[in-house]
Amino acid sequence: MLLCAAPAMAHAQGVCPGVYSATLLKPLPTPTVVALNVASSSSASSESVQAFMSGLRAAGVTTTGTPTALLRVTYQVAGEGGSTPGGPAMSQAGNPQTGWSSWSNGAQSALQGGISLALPDIPSASMFNPRTKAQSGLLMLRAEIRNSPSEPASWIAVVQCTVRTPDTNRLARQLGYVLGGALGKRVDKARM
């Protein structure tokens, strides 16, 4: 059955459709216990981190115990242009309608410690009838596993997908699930 052959595709469908690839550069430690290398420890980032870790666990990755592998995730979101009522705006509120990515400077930026600007605002049909965002954001994500902070990467994955949900915790969970399913494997341009 197709669902068994491609669990990441079935699991992430509708949330962030796209492709991902991964490669194992050197063997992961046995047993592999993954810890997420988080750039921020704010309470706002905690929900996204927990959602991401929940996705890893759902994919069968061990995340409790003494860590033997450090996972670092970096990303950029492009193209969530849109207007707020009253015209274009630039704000760091983390609102997808403000010209900033909904993953920028908000709870999710802790996964990498950065922000990402969206495309310039596209005017609404009228000032009094604003539209929702002009297009969905394009998420470009890179994940790497290191056996220790001083060693080179043992495993690298890249994801490129179109964000289709405003629920960033759901998105973080789905990304954790996809990456967890590919952990330690070679995957070439698989659909998700």
Coordinates of N, CA, C and O in Angstrom, one line a residue:
M1 N 0.8 -1.2 0.0 CA 0.0 0.0 0.0 C 0.9 1.2 0.0 O 1.9 1.3 0.7
L2 N 0.5 2.3 -0.7 CA 1.3 3.5 -0.8 C 1.6 4.2 0.5 O 2.7 4.7 0.7
L3 N 0.6 4.2 1.4 CA 0.8 4.8 2.7 C 2.0 4.2 3.5 O 2.7 4.9 4.2
C4 N 2.2 2.9 3.3 CA 3.3 2.2 4.0 C 4.6 2.6 3.4 O 5.6 2.7 4.1
A5 N 4.6 2.7 2.1 CA 5.8 3.0 1.4 C 6.3 4.4 1.6 O 7.5 4.7 1.4
A6 N 5.4 5.3 1.8 CA 5.8 6.7 1.9 C 5.1 7.4 3.1 O 4.2 8.2 2.9
P7 N 5.4 7.1 4.4 CA 4.7 7.6 5.5 C 4.9 9.1 5.6 O 4.0 9.8 6.0
A8 N 6.0 9.7 5.2 CA 6.2 11.1 5.4 C 5.3 11.9 4.4 O 4.8 12.9 4.7
M9 N 5.1 11.3 3.2 CA 4.2 12.0 2.3 C 2.8 12.0 2.8 O 2.2 13.0 2.8
A10 N 2.3 10.9 3.3 CA 1.0 10.8 3.8 C 0.8 11.7 5.0 O -0.2 12.3 5.2
H11 N 1.8 11.7 5.9 CA 1.7 12.5 7.2 C 1.8 14.0 7.0 O 1.2 14.7 7.7
A12 N 2.6 14.5 6.0 CA 2.7 15.9 5.9 C 1.8 16.5 4.8 O 1.9 17.7 4.6
Q13 N 1.1 15.7 4.1 CA 0.3 16.1 3.0 C -0.7 17.2 3.5 O -1.4 17.0 4.5
G14 N -0.8 18.3 2.8 CA -1.7 19.4 3.2 C -1.0 20.4 4.1 O -1.4 21.5 4.2
V15 N 0.0 20.0 4.9 CA 0.6 20.9 5.9 C 1.7 21.7 5.2 O 1.8 22.9 5.3
C16 N 2.6 20.9 4.5 CA 3.7 21.6 3.8 C 4.2 20.6 2.7 O 5.2 20.0 2.8
P17 N 3.4 20.6 1.6 CA 3.8 19.7 0.5 C 5.1 20.2 -0.2 O 5.3 21.4 -0.3
G18 N 6.0 19.2 -0.5 CA 7.2 19.6 -1.2 C 8.1 18.3 -1.3 O 7.6 17.2 -1.4
V19 N 9.4 18.5 -1.2 CA 10.4 17.4 -1.3 C 11.4 17.5 -0.2 O 11.7 18.6 0.3
Y20 N 12.1 16.4 0.0 CA 13.2 16.4 1.0 C 14.2 15.4 0.5 O 13.9 14.4 -0.2
S21 N 15.4 15.6 0.9 CA 16.5 14.7 0.6 C 17.4 14.6 1.9 O 17.4 15.6 2.7
A22 N 18.1 13.5 2.0 CA 19.0 13.3 3.2 C 20.1 12.4 2.8 O 20.0 11.6 1.8
T23 N 21.2 12.6 3.5 CA 22.4 11.7 3.2 C 23.1 11.4 4.5 O 23.3 12.3 5.4
L24 N 23.6 10.2 4.7 CA 24.4 9.8 5.8 C 25.8 9.9 5.4 O 26.3 9.3 4.5
L25 N 26.6 10.7 6.1 CA 28.0 11.0 5.8 C 28.9 10.0 6.5 O 30.0 9.6 6.1
K26 N 28.5 9.7 7.8 CA 29.2 8.7 8.5 C 28.2 8.1 9.5 O 27.2 8.7 9.8
P27 N 28.5 6.9 10.0 CA 27.6 6.2 10.9 C 27.2 7.0 12.1 O 28.0 7.7 12.7
L28 N 25.9 6.9 12.5 CA 25.4 7.5 13.7 C 25.8 6.6 14.9 O 25.9 5.4 14.7
P29 N 25.9 7.2 16.1 CA 26.2 6.4 17.3 C 25.1 5.4 17.6 O 24.0 5.6 17.2
T30 N 25.5 4.3 18.2 CA 24.5 3.3 18.6 C 24.6 3.1 20.1 O 25.6 2.9 20.6
P31 N 23.5 3.3 20.8 CA 22.2 3.7 20.3 C 22.2 5.2 20.0 O 22.9 6.0 20.5
T32 N 21.3 5.6 19.1 CA 21.2 7.0 18.7 C 20.1 7.7 19.6 O 18.9 7.3 19.5
V33 N 20.5 8.6 20.4 CA 19.5 9.4 21.2 C 19.7 10.8 20.8 O 20.8 11.4 21.0
V34 N 18.7 11.4 20.2 CA 18.8 12.7 19.6 C 18.4 13.8 20.6 O 17.3 13.7 21.3
A35 N 19.2 14.9 20.7 CA 18.9 16.1 21.4 C 18.8 17.2 20.4 O 19.7 17.3 19.4
L36 N 17.9 18.1 20.5 CA 17.8 19.3 19.6 C 18.6 20.4 20.1 O 18.5 20.8 21.3
N37 N 19.5 20.9 19.3 CA 20.4 22.0 19.6 C 19.5 23.3 19.4 O 19.4 23.7 18.2
V38 N 19.0 23.9 20.4 CA 18.1 25.0 20.3 C 18.8 26.3 20.6 O 19.6 26.4 21.5
A39 N 18.5 27.3 19.7 CA 19.2 28.6 19.8 C 18.6 29.5 20.9 O 19.2 30.4 21.4
S40 N 17.4 29.2 21.3 CA 16.7 30.1 22.3 C 16.0 29.2 23.3 O 15.5 28.1 23.0
S41 N 15.9 29.6 24.6 CA 15.2 28.9 25.6 C 14.0 29.6 26.1 O 13.5 29.3 27.2
S42 N 13.5 30.5 25.3 CA 12.3 31.3 25.7 C 11.1 30.4 25.8 O 11.0 29.3 25.2
S43 N 10.1 30.7 26.7 CA 8.9 29.9 26.8 C 8.1 29.9 25.5 O 7.5 28.9 25.3
A44 N 8.2 30.9 24.7 CA 7.4 30.9 23.5 C 8.0 29.9 22.5 O 7.2 29.3 21.8
S45 N 9.3 29.7 22.5 CA 9.9 28.7 21.6 C 9.7 27.3 22.1 O 9.7 26.3 21.3
S46 N 9.4 27.1 23.4 CA 9.2 25.8 24.0 C 8.1 25.0 23.3 O 8.3 23.8 23.0
E47 N 7.0 25.6 22.9 CA 5.9 24.9 22.3 C 6.3 24.3 20.9 O 6.0 23.2 20.6
S48 N 7.0 25.1 20.1 CA 7.5 24.6 18.8 C 8.5 23.5 19.0 O 8.5 22.6 18.2
V49 N 9.4 23.7 19.9 CA 10.4 22.7 20.1 C 9.8 21.4 20.5 O 10.1 20.3 20.0
Q50 N 8.8 21.5 21.5 CA 8.2 20.3 21.9 C 7.4 19.6 20.8 O 7.3 18.4 20.7
A51 N 6.7 20.4 19.9 CA 6.0 19.9 18.8 C 7.0 19.2 17.8 O 6.7 18.1 17.3
F52 N 8.1 19.8 17.6 CA 9.1 19.2 16.7 C 9.6 17.8 17.3 O 9.7 16.8 16.6
M53 N 9.9 17.9 18.6 CA 10.4 16.6 19.2 C 9.3 15.6 19.3 O 9.6 14.4 19.1
S54 N 8.1 16.0 19.4 CA 7.0 15.0 19.3 C 6.9 14.3 18.0 O 6.7 13.1 17.9
G55 N 7.2 15.1 16.9 CA 7.2 14.5 15.6 C 8.4 13.5 15.4 O 8.2 12.5 14.8
L56 N 9.5 13.9 16.0 CA 10.7 12.9 15.9 C 10.3 11.6 16.6 O 10.5 10.5 16.1
R57 N 9.7 11.7 17.8 CA 9.3 10.5 18.6 C 8.3 9.7 17.8 O 8.3 8.5 17.8
A58 N 7.3 10.4 17.1 CA 6.3 9.7 16.4 C 6.9 8.9 15.2 O 6.3 7.9 14.8
A59 N 8.0 9.4 14.7 CA 8.7 8.7 13.6 C 9.7 7.6 14.2 O 10.3 6.9 13.4
G60 N 9.7 7.4 15.5 CA 10.5 6.3 16.1 C 11.9 6.7 16.6 O 12.7 5.9 16.9
V61 N 12.2 8.0 16.6 CA 13.5 8.5 17.1 C 13.5 8.6 18.6 O 12.5 9.1 19.2
T62 N 14.5 8.1 19.2 CA 14.7 8.2 20.7 C 15.2 9.5 21.1 O 16.2 10.0 20.5
T63 N 14.4 10.2 22.0 CA 14.8 11.6 22.4 C 15.0 11.7 23.9 O 15.2 12.8 24.4
T64 N 14.8 10.6 24.6 CA 15.0 10.7 26.1 C 16.2 9.8 26.4 O 16.5 8.8 25.8
G65 N 16.9 10.2 27.4 CA 18.1 9.5 27.9 C 19.3 10.4 27.6 O 19.2 11.6 27.2
T66 N 20.5 9.9 27.7 CA 21.7 10.7 27.5 C 21.9 10.9 26.0 O 22.0 9.9 25.2
P67 N 21.9 12.1 25.5 CA 22.0 12.3 24.0 C 23.4 11.8 23.5 O 24.4 12.0 24.1
T68 N 23.3 11.2 22.3 CA 24.5 10.7 21.6 C 24.6 11.4 20.3 O 25.6 11.2 19.6
A69 N 23.6 12.2 19.9 CA 23.6 12.9 18.6 C 22.9 14.3 18.8 O 21.8 14.3 19.4
L70 N 23.5 15.3 18.3 CA 22.9 16.7 18.3 C 22.3 17.1 17.0 O 23.0 17.0 16.0
L71 N 21.0 17.4 17.0 CA 20.3 17.8 15.8 C 20.2 19.3 15.8 O 19.7 19.9 16.7
R72 N 20.7 19.9 14.7 CA 20.6 21.4 14.5 C 19.7 21.6 13.2 O 19.9 21.0 12.2
V73 N 18.8 22.5 13.4 CA 17.9 22.9 12.3 C 18.0 24.3 12.0 O 17.9 25.2 12.9
T74 N 18.2 24.7 10.7 CA 18.1 26.1 10.2 C 17.1 26.1 9.1 O 16.9 25.1 8.4
Y75 N 16.5 27.3 8.9 CA 15.5 27.4 7.9 C 15.4 28.8 7.4 O 15.9 29.8 8.1
Q76 N 14.7 29.0 6.3 CA 14.3 30.3 5.8 C 13.0 30.2 5.2 O 12.7 29.2 4.5
V77 N 12.1 31.2 5.4 CA 10.8 31.2 4.7 C 10.7 32.4 3.8 O 11.1 33.5 4.3
A78 N 10.3 32.2 2.6 CA 10.3 33.3 1.6 C 8.9 33.3 1.0 O 8.2 32.3 0.8
G79 N 8.4 34.6 0.7 CA 7.2 34.7 -0.1 C 5.9 34.7 0.6 O 4.9 34.1 0.1
E80 N 5.7 35.2 1.8 CA 4.4 35.3 2.4 C 3.9 36.7 2.3 O 3.3 37.3 3.3
G81 N 4.0 37.4 1.2 CA 3.5 38.8 1.0 C 2.0 38.8 1.2 O 1.3 37.9 1.0
G82 N 1.5 40.0 1.7 CA 0.1 40.2 2.0 C -0.1 41.5 2.7 O 0.9 42.1 3.1
S83 N -1.3 41.9 2.8 CA -1.6 43.2 3.5 C -2.3 43.0 4.7 O -3.1 42.1 4.9
T84 N -2.1 44.0 5.6 CA -3.0 44.1 6.8 C -4.1 45.1 6.5 O -3.9 45.8 5.5
P85 N -5.2 45.1 7.2 CA -6.2 46.1 6.9 C -5.6 47.5 7.0 O -4.9 47.8 7.9
G86 N -5.8 48.3 6.0 CA -5.3 49.6 6.0 C -4.1 49.8 5.1 O -3.5 50.8 5.0
G87 N -3.6 48.7 4.5 CA -2.4 48.8 3.7 C -1.2 48.0 4.1 O -1.3 47.3 5.2
P88 N -0.1 48.1 3.4 CA 1.1 47.3 3.7 C 1.7 47.8 5.0 O 1.6 48.9 5.4
A89 N 2.4 46.8 5.6 CA 3.1 47.1 6.9 C 4.3 46.2 7.0 O 4.3 45.1 6.5
M90 N 5.3 46.6 7.8 CA 6.4 45.8 8.1 C 6.4 45.8 9.6 O 6.6 46.8 10.3
S91 N 6.3 44.6 10.2 CA 6.3 44.5 11.6 C 7.0 43.2 12.0 O 7.0 42.3 11.2
Q92 N 7.5 43.1 13.2 CA 8.2 41.9 13.7 C 7.2 41.1 14.6 O 7.7 40.3 15.4
A93 N 5.9 41.3 14.4 CA 5.0 40.6 15.2 C 4.8 39.1 15.0 O 4.2 38.4 15.7
G94 N 5.5 38.6 13.9 CA 5.3 37.2 13.6 C 4.0 36.9 12.9 O 3.6 35.8 12.9
N95 N 3.3 37.9 12.4 CA 2.0 37.7 11.7 C 2.2 37.6 10.2 O 2.9 38.4 9.6
P96 N 1.7 36.5 9.6 CA 2.0 36.4 8.2 C 1.3 37.5 7.3 O 1.7 37.6 6.1
Q97 N 0.5 38.3 7.9 CA -0.1 39.4 7.1 C 0.7 40.7 7.2 O 0.3 41.7 6.6
T98 N 1.8 40.7 7.8 CA 2.6 41.9 8.0 C 3.8 42.0 7.1 O 4.5 43.0 7.2
G99 N 4.0 41.1 6.3 CA 5.2 41.2 5.4 C 6.4 40.4 6.0 O 7.4 40.2 5.3
W100 N 6.3 39.9 7.2 CA 7.3 39.1 7.8 C 6.8 37.7 7.8 O 5.6 37.4 7.9
S101 N 7.6 36.7 7.7 CA 7.2 35.3 7.7 C 6.6 35.0 9.1 O 7.0 35.5 10.1
S102 N 5.6 34.1 9.1 CA 5.0 33.7 10.4 C 6.0 33.0 11.2 O 5.8 32.8 12.4
W103 N 7.1 32.5 10.7 CA 8.2 31.8 11.4 C 9.3 32.8 11.8 O 10.3 32.4 12.3
S104 N 9.1 34.1 11.5 CA 10.2 35.1 11.8 C 10.0 35.7 13.1 O 8.9 36.2 13.4
N105 N 11.0 35.8 13.9 CA 11.1 36.5 15.1 C 9.9 36.1 16.1 O 9.5 36.8 16.9
G106 N 9.4 34.9 15.9 CA 8.4 34.4 16.8 C 8.9 33.2 17.5 O 10.1 32.9 17.6
A107 N 8.0 32.4 18.0 CA 8.4 31.2 18.8 C 9.2 30.2 18.0 O 10.1 29.6 18.5
Q108 N 9.0 30.1 16.7 CA 9.7 29.2 15.8 C 11.1 29.6 15.5 O 11.9 28.8 15.1
S109 N 11.4 30.9 15.6 CA 12.8 31.3 15.2 C 13.8 30.7 16.2 O 15.0 30.7 15.9
A110 N 13.4 30.2 17.3 CA 14.3 29.6 18.3 C 14.9 28.4 17.7 O 16.0 28.0 18.1
L111 N 14.3 27.7 16.8 CA 14.8 26.5 16.2 C 16.2 26.8 15.5 O 17.0 26.0 15.3
Q112 N 16.3 28.1 15.0 CA 17.6 28.4 14.4 C 18.2 29.7 14.9 O 19.4 30.0 14.7
G113 N 17.4 30.6 15.6 CA 18.0 31.8 16.1 C 18.0 32.9 15.1 O 18.8 33.9 15.2
G114 N 17.1 32.9 14.1 CA 17.2 34.0 13.1 C 15.8 34.4 12.6 O 14.8 33.9 13.1
I115 N 15.8 35.4 11.7 CA 14.5 35.8 11.2 C 14.6 35.7 9.7 O 15.7 35.7 9.1
S116 N 13.5 35.8 9.0 CA 13.5 35.8 7.5 C 12.4 36.7 7.0 O 11.3 36.5 7.4
L117 N 12.8 37.6 6.1 CA 11.8 38.5 5.6 C 11.0 37.8 4.4 O 11.5 36.9 3.8
A118 N 9.8 38.3 4.2 CA 9.0 37.8 3.1 C 9.1 38.7 1.9 O 9.8 39.7 2.0
L119 N 8.5 38.3 0.9 CA 8.5 39.2 -0.3 C 7.8 40.5 0.0 O 7.0 40.6 0.9
P120 N 8.0 41.5 -0.8 CA 7.3 42.8 -0.6 C 5.8 42.6 -0.7 O 5.3 41.7 -1.3
D121 N 5.1 43.5 0.0 CA 3.7 43.5 0.1 C 3.0 43.6 -1.3 O 3.5 44.4 -2.1
I122 N 2.0 42.9 -1.5 CA 1.2 43.0 -2.8 C -0.1 43.7 -2.4 O -0.8 43.2 -1.5
P123 N -0.5 44.8 -3.0 CA -1.7 45.6 -2.6 C -2.9 44.7 -2.7 O -3.0 43.9 -3.6
S124 N -3.9 45.1 -1.9 CA -5.2 44.4 -1.9 C -6.0 45.0 -3.0 O -5.7 46.0 -3.6
A125 N -7.2 44.3 -3.3 CA -8.1 44.8 -4.3 C -8.6 46.2 -3.9 O -8.8 47.0 -4.8
S126 N -8.8 46.4 -2.6 CA -9.2 47.7 -2.2 C -8.7 47.8 -0.7 O -8.5 46.8 -0.1
M127 N -8.5 49.0 -0.3 CA -8.1 49.2 1.1 C -9.0 48.7 2.1 O -8.7 48.3 3.2
F128 N -10.3 48.7 1.8 CA -11.3 48.2 2.7 C -11.7 46.8 2.6 O -12.5 46.3 3.4
N129 N -11.1 46.1 1.7 CA -11.4 44.7 1.5 C -10.0 43.9 1.3 O -9.7 43.4 0.2
P130 N -9.2 43.9 2.4 CA -7.9 43.3 2.2 C -8.0 41.7 2.0 O -9.0 41.1 2.5
R131 N -7.1 41.2 1.3 CA -7.1 39.8 1.0 C -6.1 39.1 2.0 O -5.3 39.8 2.7
T132 N -6.2 37.8 2.1 CA -5.3 37.1 2.9 C -3.9 37.1 2.1 O -3.8 37.6 1.0
K133 N -2.9 36.5 2.7 CA -1.6 36.5 2.1 C -1.7 36.1 0.6 O -2.4 35.2 0.2
A134 N -0.9 36.8 -0.2 CA -0.9 36.6 -1.6 C -0.5 35.2 -2.1 O -0.9 34.7 -3.1
Q135 N 0.4 34.6 -1.3 CA 0.9 33.3 -1.6 C 1.3 32.6 -0.3 O 1.6 33.3 0.6
S136 N 1.5 31.3 -0.4 CA 2.0 30.6 0.7 C 3.5 30.7 0.8 O 4.1 30.9 -0.3
G137 N 4.0 30.6 2.0 CA 5.5 30.8 2.1 C 6.2 29.5 1.6 O 5.7 28.4 1.8
L138 N 7.4 29.7 1.1 CA 8.3 28.6 0.7 C 9.3 28.4 1.8 O 10.0 29.3 2.2
L139 N 9.2 27.2 2.5 CA 10.1 26.9 3.6 C 11.3 26.1 3.0 O 11.1 25.1 2.3
M140 N 12.5 26.6 3.3 CA 13.7 25.9 3.0 C 14.4 25.6 4.3 O 14.8 26.5 5.0
L141 N 14.6 24.3 4.6 CA 15.1 23.9 5.9 C 16.3 23.0 5.7 O 16.3 22.2 4.7
R142 N 17.3 23.1 6.5 CA 18.4 22.2 6.6 C 18.6 21.7 8.0 O 18.5 22.4 9.0
A143 N 18.8 20.4 8.1 CA 19.0 19.7 9.4 C 20.3 18.9 9.3 O 20.6 18.4 8.3
E144 N 21.0 18.9 10.4 CA 22.2 18.1 10.5 C 22.4 17.5 11.8 O 21.9 18.1 12.8
I145 N 22.9 16.3 11.8 CA 23.2 15.6 13.1 C 24.8 15.6 13.2 O 25.5 15.3 12.3
R146 N 25.2 15.9 14.4 CA 26.6 15.8 14.8 C 26.7 14.9 16.0 O 25.8 14.9 16.9
N147 N 27.7 14.0 16.0 CA 27.8 13.1 17.2 C 28.3 13.9 18.4 O 28.0 13.4 19.5
S148 N 29.0 15.0 18.2 CA 29.4 15.9 19.3 C 29.5 17.3 18.6 O 29.7 17.4 17.4
P149 N 29.4 18.3 19.4 CA 29.5 19.7 18.9 C 30.8 20.0 18.1 O 30.8 20.8 17.1
S150 N 31.9 19.3 18.4 CA 33.1 19.6 17.8 C 33.4 18.8 16.5 O 34.3 19.1 15.7
E151 N 32.6 17.8 16.3 CA 32.7 16.9 15.1 C 32.0 17.5 13.9 O 31.0 18.2 14.0
P152 N 32.4 17.1 12.7 CA 31.6 17.5 11.5 C 30.3 16.7 11.4 O 30.1 15.7 12.1
A153 N 29.4 17.2 10.6 CA 28.1 16.6 10.5 C 28.2 15.1 10.1 O 29.0 14.7 9.2
S154 N 27.3 14.3 10.7 CA 27.3 12.8 10.3 C 26.1 12.6 9.3 O 26.2 11.6 8.6
W155 N 25.1 13.4 9.4 CA 23.9 13.3 8.6 C 23.4 14.6 8.2 O 23.4 15.5 9.1
I156 N 22.9 14.8 7.0 CA 22.4 16.1 6.6 C 21.1 15.9 5.8 O 21.0 15.0 5.0
A157 N 20.1 16.7 6.1 CA 18.8 16.7 5.3 C 18.4 18.1 4.9 O 18.7 19.0 5.6
V158 N 17.8 18.2 3.8 CA 17.2 19.4 3.3 C 15.7 19.2 3.0 O 15.4 18.1 2.5
V159 N 14.9 20.2 3.3 CA 13.5 20.2 3.0 C 13.1 21.4 2.2 O 13.6 22.5 2.6
Q160 N 12.3 21.3 1.2 CA 11.7 22.5 0.6 C 10.3 22.2 0.4 O 9.9 21.2 -0.3
C161 N 9.4 23.1 1.0 CA 8.0 22.8 0.9 C 7.2 24.1 1.0 O 7.7 25.1 1.4
T162 N 6.0 24.1 0.6 CA 5.1 25.2 0.6 C 4.2 25.1 1.8 O 3.4 24.2 2.0
V163 N 4.3 26.1 2.7 CA 3.6 26.1 4.0 C 2.1 26.3 3.7 O 1.7 27.4 3.1
R164 N 1.3 25.4 4.1 CA -0.2 25.5 3.9 C -1.0 25.5 5.2 O -2.2 25.4 5.1
T165 N -0.4 25.8 6.3 CA -1.1 25.9 7.6 C -0.6 27.1 8.3 O 0.6 27.4 8.4
P166 N -1.5 27.8 9.0 CA -1.1 28.8 9.9 C -0.7 28.3 11.3 O -0.1 29.0 12.1
D167 N -0.9 27.0 11.6 CA -0.6 26.4 12.8 C 0.9 26.0 12.8 O 1.3 24.9 12.3
T168 N 1.7 26.8 13.4 CA 3.2 26.6 13.3 C 3.6 25.4 14.2 O 4.6 24.7 13.9
N169 N 2.9 25.1 15.3 CA 3.2 23.9 16.0 C 2.9 22.6 15.3 O 3.7 21.7 15.3
R170 N 1.8 22.6 14.5 CA 1.5 21.5 13.7 C 2.6 21.3 12.6 O 3.0 20.2 12.3
L171 N 3.0 22.4 12.0 CA 4.1 22.4 11.0 C 5.4 21.9 11.6 O 6.0 21.0 11.0
A172 N 5.7 22.3 12.8 CA 6.9 21.9 13.5 C 6.9 20.4 13.7 O 7.8 19.6 13.5
R173 N 5.7 19.9 14.2 CA 5.5 18.5 14.4 C 5.7 17.6 13.1 O 6.4 16.6 13.1
Q174 N 5.1 18.1 12.1 CA 5.2 17.4 10.8 C 6.6 17.4 10.3 O 7.1 16.3 9.8
L175 N 7.3 18.5 10.4 CA 8.7 18.5 10.0 C 9.6 17.6 10.8 O 10.4 16.9 10.3
G176 N 9.3 17.5 12.1 CA 10.0 16.5 13.0 C 9.7 15.1 12.6 O 10.6 14.3 12.5
Y177 N 8.5 14.8 12.2 CA 8.1 13.5 11.7 C 8.9 13.1 10.4 O 9.4 12.0 10.3
V178 N 8.9 14.0 9.5 CA 9.5 13.8 8.2 C 11.0 13.6 8.4 O 11.6 12.6 7.9
L179 N 11.7 14.5 9.2 CA 13.1 14.3 9.4 C 13.4 13.1 10.2 O 14.4 12.4 10.0
G180 N 12.6 12.8 11.2 CA 12.8 11.6 12.0 C 12.7 10.3 11.2 O 13.5 9.4 11.4
G181 N 11.8 10.3 10.2 CA 11.7 9.1 9.3 C 12.9 8.9 8.4 O 13.2 7.8 8.0
A182 N 13.6 10.0 8.1 CA 14.8 10.0 7.3 C 16.1 9.9 8.0 O 17.1 9.7 7.4
L183 N 16.0 10.0 9.3 CA 17.2 10.1 10.1 C 18.1 8.8 9.9 O 17.7 7.7 10.0
G184 N 19.4 9.1 9.6 CA 20.4 8.1 9.4 C 20.3 7.4 8.0 O 21.0 6.4 7.8
K185 N 19.4 7.9 7.2 CA 19.2 7.2 5.9 C 19.6 8.2 4.7 O 19.7 9.4 4.9
R186 N 19.7 7.6 3.5 CA 19.9 8.4 2.3 C 18.5 8.4 1.6 O 17.9 7.4 1.4
V187 N 18.0 9.6 1.3 CA 16.7 9.8 0.7 C 17.0 10.8 -0.4 O 17.6 11.9 -0.2
D188 N 16.5 10.5 -1.6 CA 16.7 11.4 -2.8 C 15.4 12.0 -3.3 O 14.5 11.2 -3.8
K189 N 15.2 13.2 -3.0 CA 14.0 14.0 -3.6 C 12.7 13.3 -3.3 O 11.9 13.1 -4.2
A190 N 12.4 12.9 -2.1 CA 11.2 12.2 -1.8 C 10.1 13.3 -1.6 O 10.3 14.3 -1.1
R191 N 8.9 12.9 -2.0 CA 7.7 13.8 -1.8 C 7.2 13.8 -0.4 O 7.3 12.7 0.3
M192 N 6.7 14.9 0.1 CA 6.1 14.9 1.4 C 4.8 15.7 1.3 O 4.5 16.3 0.4

